[in-house]
CSV table of C-alpha atoms and ligand atoms in Angstrom, one decimal:
chain,number,residue,atom,x,y,z
A,12,MET,CA,-19.7,23.2,-5.2
A,13,SER,CA,-20.5,19.6,-6.8
A,14,LEU,CA,-18.9,16.5,-5.0
A,15,MET,CA,-16.8,15.4,-7.2
A,16,LEU,CA,-15.1,18.8,-7.2
A,17,ASP,CA,-15.0,19.0,-2.7
A,18,ILE,CA,-13.0,15.5,-3.7
A,19,LYS,CA,-10.7,16.5,-6.4
A,20,LYS,CA,-9.9,19.0,-4.1
A,21,ILE,CA,-9.0,17.3,-1.0
A,22,ALA,CA,-6.4,14.5,-3.9
A,23,ASP,CA,-4.8,17.8,-4.7
A,24,THR,CA,-4.1,19.1,-1.5
A,25,THR,CA,-2.7,15.6,-0.6
A,26,ALA,CA,-0.3,14.4,-3.9
A,27,PRO,CA,-1.0,14.1,-7.7
A,28,ASN,CA,-3.6,11.9,-8.2
A,29,LEU,CA,-6.1,10.0,-10.1
A,30,ILE,CA,-9.7,9.3,-9.3
A,31,ARG,CA,-11.9,7.0,-10.8
A,32,SER,CA,-15.8,6.8,-10.1
A,33,ILE,CA,-18.0,3.9,-11.3
A,34,LYS,CA,-21.5,3.6,-10.9
A,35,MET,CA,-22.8,0.4,-8.3
A,36,ASP,CA,-25.3,-1.0,-10.8
A,37,ASP,CA,-23.0,-1.2,-13.0
A,38,ILE,CA,-20.8,-3.2,-10.3
A,39,LYS,CA,-23.3,-5.5,-9.6
A,40,ASN,CA,-24.6,-6.4,-13.2
A,41,TRP,CA,-21.2,-7.1,-13.9
A,42,LYS,CA,-20.1,-9.5,-10.7
A,43,ASP,CA,-23.6,-10.6,-11.7
A,44,LEU,CA,-21.8,-11.7,-15.0
A,45,ASN,CA,-18.6,-12.8,-14.2
A,46,ARG,CA,-18.8,-14.6,-10.8
A,47,ASP,CA,-16.2,-17.5,-11.3
A,48,SER,CA,-13.6,-14.4,-12.3
A,49,PRO,CA,-11.2,-14.2,-9.7
A,50,ILE,CA,-11.4,-10.2,-9.8
A,51,SER,CA,-15.1,-10.9,-9.0
A,52,GLN,CA,-14.5,-13.3,-5.7
A,53,HIS,CA,-12.8,-10.2,-4.8
A,54,LEU,CA,-15.5,-8.0,-4.7
A,55,TYR,CA,-18.0,-7.7,-1.2
A,56,PHE,CA,-20.3,-5.7,-0.6
A,57,ASP,CA,-20.7,-5.5,3.0
A,58,GLU,CA,-19.4,-2.1,3.9
A,59,LEU,CA,-21.4,-0.7,0.5
A,60,ASP,CA,-25.3,0.0,1.0
A,61,ASP,CA,-28.6,0.2,-0.6
A,62,HIS,CA,-28.4,4.1,-0.9
A,63,MET,CA,-25.1,4.4,-2.5
A,64,THR,CA,-24.8,5.5,-5.7
A,65,GLY,CA,-21.7,4.5,-7.1
A,66,VAL,CA,-17.4,3.8,-5.3
A,67,SER,CA,-14.9,6.6,-5.9
A,68,ILE,CA,-11.0,5.4,-6.6
A,69,ILE,CA,-8.4,7.5,-6.0
A,70,ALA,CA,-5.0,7.0,-6.4
A,71,PHE,CA,-2.3,8.7,-4.5
A,72,GLN,CA,1.3,8.8,-6.3
A,73,TYR,CA,4.3,8.6,-4.8
A,74,ASN,CA,8.5,8.3,-5.1
A,75,LEU,CA,9.3,4.8,-4.5
A,76,ASP,CA,12.7,5.9,-4.9
A,77,TYR,CA,15.1,4.6,-1.6
A,78,PRO,CA,17.3,7.3,-0.2
A,79,ASP,CA,20.6,5.5,0.9
A,80,VAL,CA,20.9,4.0,3.9
A,81,PRO,CA,23.0,4.6,6.7
A,82,LYS,CA,25.7,2.9,8.0
A,83,GLY,CA,24.2,0.4,10.8
A,84,CYS,CA,20.6,1.6,9.9
A,85,MET,CA,17.4,-0.3,9.0
A,86,SER,CA,15.3,0.7,5.6
A,87,ILE,CA,11.5,0.8,5.8
A,88,SER,CA,9.7,0.9,2.0
A,89,PRO,CA,8.8,4.6,1.1
A,90,TYR,CA,5.3,3.3,0.5
A,91,TYR,CA,4.5,3.2,4.3
A,92,TYR,CA,6.0,7.0,4.4
A,93,PHE,CA,3.8,8.3,2.4
A,94,SER,CA,1.0,7.0,3.3
A,95,ASN,CA,0.9,7.6,7.0
A,96,GLN,CA,1.5,11.7,5.4
A,97,TYR,CA,-0.6,11.6,2.8
A,98,TYR,CA,-3.8,9.7,5.0
A,99,ARG,CA,-2.9,13.0,7.9
A,100,CYS,CA,-3.4,15.5,5.4
A,101,TYR,CA,-6.6,13.3,3.2
A,102,ASN,CA,-8.0,12.0,6.4
A,103,PRO,CA,-9.8,14.9,8.2
A,104,LEU,CA,-10.7,16.5,5.1
A,105,LEU,CA,-12.7,13.4,4.1
A,106,LYS,CA,-14.1,13.3,7.9
A,107,GLU,CA,-15.9,16.2,7.6
A,108,LEU,CA,-17.0,15.6,3.7
A,109,SER,CA,-18.4,12.1,5.1
A,110,LEU,CA,-20.2,14.6,7.6
A,111,THR,CA,-22.6,16.1,5.0
A,112,GLY,CA,-23.5,12.5,4.3
A,113,LYS,CA,-22.1,12.8,0.7
A,114,ILE,CA,-19.9,9.8,1.4
A,115,LYS,CA,-18.6,7.3,3.1
A,116,ILE,CA,-14.5,6.7,3.7
A,117,LEU,CA,-14.7,2.6,2.8
A,118,LYS,CA,-12.0,0.6,5.0
A,119,ASP,CA,-12.9,-2.8,4.3
A,120,THR,CA,-13.1,-3.1,0.8
A,121,HIS,CA,-11.0,-4.8,-1.9
A,122,LEU,CA,-9.4,-2.2,-3.4
A,123,LYS,CA,-7.3,-4.0,-6.1
A,124,SER,CA,-10.5,-5.2,-7.7
A,125,LEU,CA,-12.5,-1.5,-7.4
A,126,ALA,CA,-9.3,-0.3,-8.8
A,127,ASN,CA,-9.0,-2.9,-11.9
A,128,LEU,CA,-12.7,-2.4,-12.5
A,129,SER,CA,-12.8,1.4,-12.7
A,130,GLY,CA,-10.0,1.0,-15.1
A,131,ILE,CA,-7.4,3.3,-12.5
A,132,GLY,CA,-5.3,0.6,-13.7
A,133,TYR,CA,-4.5,-3.4,-14.4
A,134,TYR,CA,-3.7,-5.7,-12.6
A,135,GLY,CA,0.6,-6.0,-12.5
A,136,LYS,CA,1.9,-10.5,-12.6
A,137,ASN,CA,3.4,-9.1,-9.4
A,138,SER,CA,-0.5,-9.1,-8.0
A,139,ILE,CA,0.0,-5.5,-7.5
A,140,ILE,CA,-2.0,-2.5,-9.5
A,141,HIS,CA,-0.1,0.0,-12.5
A,142,ASN,CA,-1.1,2.5,-14.4
A,143,GLU,CA,1.2,3.9,-17.6
A,144,LEU,CA,0.9,7.4,-15.2
A,145,PHE,CA,2.2,6.6,-12.1
A,146,GLY,CA,3.5,2.8,-12.6
A,147,SER,CA,2.2,1.2,-9.1
A,148,ARG,CA,3.9,4.5,-7.0
A,149,PHE,CA,0.7,4.7,-5.5
A,150,PHE,CA,-1.4,4.4,-2.7
A,151,MET,CA,-5.1,4.2,-3.1
A,152,ILE,CA,-8.1,4.5,-0.9
A,153,ALA,CA,-12.4,4.5,-1.9
A,154,LEU,CA,-15.1,6.6,-1.2
A,155,GLY,CA,-18.9,5.3,-1.2
A,156,VAL,CA,-20.9,7.5,-3.0
A,157,TYR,CA,-24.6,8.7,-2.5
A,158,GLU,CA,-24.8,11.2,-5.2
A,159,GLU,CA,-25.0,10.8,-9.0
A,160,ILE,CA,-21.9,12.7,-10.3
A,161,ASP,CA,-20.3,11.9,-13.5
A,162,TRP,CA,-19.2,7.9,-13.5
A,163,ASN,CA,-16.8,6.6,-15.8
A,164,GLY,CA,-17.6,3.2,-17.8
A,165,LEU,CA,-15.8,-0.2,-16.5
A,166,ASN,CA,-12.7,-1.2,-17.8
A,167,LEU,CA,-12.5,-5.0,-18.7
A,168,GLU,CA,-9.0,-5.1,-19.3
A,169,ALA,CA,-7.6,-7.2,-16.4
A,170,SER,CA,-3.8,-7.0,-17.5
A,171,ASP,CA,-1.1,-5.4,-19.9
A,172,CYS,CA,1.6,-7.4,-18.7
A,173,SER,CA,2.0,-9.6,-22.1
A,174,SER,CA,4.8,-11.4,-21.8
A,175,CYS,CA,7.1,-10.1,-19.8
A,176,LYS,CA,8.1,-11.7,-16.1
A,177,LEU,CA,10.3,-9.2,-14.7
A,178,CYS,CA,8.8,-9.0,-11.3
A,179,VAL,CA,8.6,-13.2,-11.7
A,180,GLN,CA,11.8,-14.0,-11.6
A,181,ALA,CA,12.7,-11.0,-9.7
A,182,CYS,CA,11.1,-12.2,-6.8
A,183,PRO,CA,13.6,-13.9,-4.2
A,184,THR,CA,11.4,-16.0,-2.8
A,185,GLN,CA,9.2,-17.4,-5.9
A,186,ALA,CA,6.0,-16.0,-4.2
A,187,LEU,CA,4.5,-14.6,-7.5
A,188,ASP,CA,5.1,-18.2,-9.3
A,189,LYS,CA,1.6,-18.4,-10.3
A,190,PRO,CA,1.3,-14.7,-12.1
A,191,TYR,CA,-1.1,-12.6,-10.5
A,192,VAL,CA,-1.3,-14.4,-7.4
A,193,LEU,CA,0.3,-13.7,-4.8
A,194,SER,CA,1.5,-16.2,-2.6
A,195,ARG,CA,1.6,-14.5,0.5
A,196,GLN,CA,2.8,-17.7,2.7
A,197,GLN,CA,6.2,-16.9,0.1
A,198,CYS,CA,5.8,-13.4,0.4
A,199,LEU,CA,9.0,-11.3,2.7
A,200,ARG,CA,6.4,-8.9,3.5
A,201,HIS,CA,3.3,-10.6,4.6
A,202,TYR,CA,5.9,-11.7,7.8
A,203,MET,CA,6.8,-8.0,8.7
A,204,LEU,CA,5.4,-6.4,11.7
A,205,THR,CA,2.7,-8.7,11.4
A,206,GLY,CA,3.5,-10.7,14.2
A,207,VAL,CA,3.2,-14.2,11.7
A,208,GLU,CA,6.2,-15.8,13.0
A,209,VAL,CA,9.1,-15.9,9.6
A,210,PRO,CA,10.2,-18.7,8.4
A,211,GLU,CA,13.7,-19.3,9.0
A,212,GLU,CA,14.7,-18.9,5.5
A,213,TYR,CA,13.5,-15.8,4.5
A,214,LYS,CA,15.1,-14.0,7.5
A,215,PRO,CA,18.6,-13.3,5.9
A,216,LEU,CA,16.9,-12.1,2.7
A,217,MET,CA,15.1,-9.1,5.0
A,218,ALA,CA,18.7,-7.6,5.5
A,219,ASP,CA,17.7,-4.2,6.8
A,220,ARG,CA,14.2,-4.3,6.4
A,221,LEU,CA,11.5,-2.6,8.6
A,222,VAL,CA,8.9,-2.8,6.5
A,223,GLY,CA,8.2,-3.4,2.6
A,224,CYS,CA,9.9,-5.1,0.0
A,225,ASP,CA,9.3,-3.6,-3.2
A,226,ILE,CA,11.7,-5.7,-5.1
A,227,CYS,CA,8.9,-6.7,-7.3
A,228,GLN,CA,8.2,-3.3,-8.4
A,229,LYS,CA,11.6,-2.0,-8.6
A,230,ALA,CA,12.2,-4.4,-11.6
A,231,CYS,CA,9.0,-3.9,-13.0
A,232,PRO,CA,9.5,-1.4,-16.2
A,233,LYS,CA,6.2,0.6,-15.6
A,234,ASN,CA,8.5,2.1,-13.0
A,235,ILE,CA,11.2,3.4,-15.1
A,236,LYS,CA,9.6,7.1,-15.7
A,237,GLU,CA,10.7,9.3,-13.5
A,238,SER,CA,8.1,10.6,-10.8
A,239,GLY,CA,9.5,14.3,-10.5
A,240,LEU,CA,8.4,13.8,-6.8
A,241,GLU,CA,10.6,13.9,-3.5
A,242,LYS,CA,11.5,11.5,-2.4
A,243,MET,CA,11.2,10.3,1.1
A,244,PRO,CA,13.8,11.8,3.0
A,245,ASP,CA,17.1,10.6,4.7
A,246,TYR,CA,17.0,8.1,7.3
A,247,ASP,CA,17.1,9.6,10.8
A,248,ARG,CA,20.1,7.7,11.9
A,249,GLU,CA,18.3,8.6,15.3
A,250,VAL,CA,15.2,6.7,14.7
A,251,PHE,CA,16.5,3.4,12.5
A,252,HIS,CA,20.3,2.6,13.8
A,253,ILE,CA,19.6,-0.8,14.8
A,254,GLU,CA,21.4,-0.3,18.0
A,255,ARG,CA,19.3,1.5,19.2
A,256,TYR,CA,16.6,-0.7,19.5
A,257,MET,CA,18.8,-3.5,21.2
A,258,VAL,CA,17.5,-2.5,24.8
A,259,ASN,CA,15.8,-4.9,27.5
A,260,ASP,CA,14.0,-2.4,29.2
A,261,SER,CA,10.5,-2.1,27.6
A,262,SER,CA,10.0,0.5,28.8
A,263,ARG,CA,12.2,2.3,27.4
A,264,PHE,CA,11.5,0.3,23.7
A,265,ASN,CA,7.8,1.6,23.7
A,266,GLN,CA,8.9,5.2,24.2
A,267,MET,CA,10.5,4.8,21.0
A,268,MET,CA,7.6,3.7,19.0
A,269,PRO,CA,5.7,7.8,18.6
A,270,GLN,CA,9.1,8.2,16.8
A,271,LEU,CA,9.1,5.6,15.0
A,272,ALA,CA,5.5,5.6,13.9
A,273,GLU,CA,6.1,9.7,12.6
A,274,TRP,CA,7.5,7.3,9.7
A,275,ILE,CA,5.4,4.4,9.6
A,276,GLY,CA,2.1,4.6,11.2
A,277,LYS,CA,0.7,4.1,14.5
A,278,ASN,CA,-0.5,1.0,13.3
A,279,TYR,CA,2.6,-0.3,12.0
A,280,ALA,CA,5.0,0.7,14.9
A,281,ARG,CA,4.3,-1.2,17.5
A,282,ALA,CA,6.9,-2.3,20.5
A,283,ASN,CA,6.6,-6.7,19.9
A,284,ARG,CA,6.1,-6.8,16.5
A,285,VAL,CA,9.0,-3.9,15.7
A,286,ARG,CA,11.1,-6.2,18.4
A,287,GLU,CA,10.9,-9.2,16.8
A,288,GLN,CA,11.9,-7.5,13.2
A,289,CYS,CA,14.9,-5.6,14.7
A,290,ASN,CA,16.5,-8.8,15.9
A,291,ILE,CA,16.2,-10.3,12.9
A,292,ILE,CA,17.7,-6.9,10.8
A,293,TYR,CA,20.2,-7.1,14.3
A,294,SER,CA,21.8,-10.5,12.9
A,295,ASN,CA,21.5,-9.7,9.7
A,296,ILE,CA,23.9,-6.6,9.2
A,297,LYS,CA,25.8,-8.3,12.1
A,298,LYS,CA,26.5,-11.2,9.6
A,299,GLY,CA,27.0,-8.2,7.2
A,300,GLY,CA,30.1,-7.1,8.7
A,301,ASP,CA,28.2,-3.6,10.0
B,412,SF4,S1,7.1,-8.0,-1.9
B,412,SF4,FE1,9.0,-8.9,-1.9
B,412,SF4,S2,8.7,-11.2,-1.6
B,412,SF4,FE2,6.9,-9.6,-2.4
B,412,SF4,S3,6.2,-10.9,-3.6
B,412,SF4,FE3,7.0,-8.6,-4.1
B,412,SF4,S4,9.8,-9.2,-4.4
B,412,SF4,FE4,8.7,-11.4,-3.7
B,413,SF4,S1,7.4,-6.6,-14.5
B,413,SF4,FE1,6.3,-7.2,-16.2
B,413,SF4,S2,5.1,-9.4,-15.6
B,413,SF4,FE2,5.2,-7.6,-13.9
B,413,SF4,S3,3.9,-6.3,-13.1
B,413,SF4,FE3,5.5,-5.1,-15.0
B,413,SF4,S4,4.6,-5.6,-16.7
B,413,SF4,FE4,3.9,-7.1,-15.5
């Protein structure tokens, strides 16, 4: 079977998807000619090697609709739920394929630049990639490829937002005031489960969110079209009720992490970070009169 068929089969097993592949020579030539562009400055080749013929980007679609949040519970963005579920599906299969020496799973590459160049989508003013098919409701991975396959040409359009500014206006912290450039220090997501100290003025704006914000994505007209995909399951009160996390006993707190990891993945379900975010959420829920 051809390599692209192998990759497509794994992607189809995981979720609805879009795959674009670009040649290494095209990427390098483009970078040489566009050294001053912001996209070019994000393209780095540390993980890519001389034997790679190119890179394939896979976008996996998911449903961004949140379930209702039960009283006294915290919420998570469906992005984290689905990326965790999808990872469990594709990762063992791709690892197996990588053992053949035909691909390498790239872990430290700038996905958005490659996605834009490959035609997976355009940069939005919210600095997220979107396309007509999925909006911005997708999760991406990149594979280095070691064979000649059918390549896509480079996409040279950076954005299709035109005069729209809905995401810029919707952001509660003005993190998008410089369009296409996210001010990380002003983005609520930057402070959730990352270990970075949260500025006092941002704490109330986090409301009941454990991880994820999505306000700028929900405002985007590219995401209006129904995805037709299943929504994330209802929040399990056993996992998301905030009172459960208000315990001083560290070992009891640690014991709750595997259950939470089922929803958001092990990388995010780290006790010290979850505890900090839970304290913020608890205070917000109490102030809200729960
Ligand atoms: S995720 Fe939230 S805080 Fe961050 S840019 Fe979007 S709307 Fe603003
Ligand atoms: S809301 Fe408008 S400006 Fe923002 S990403 Fe979507 S189309 Fe672009």
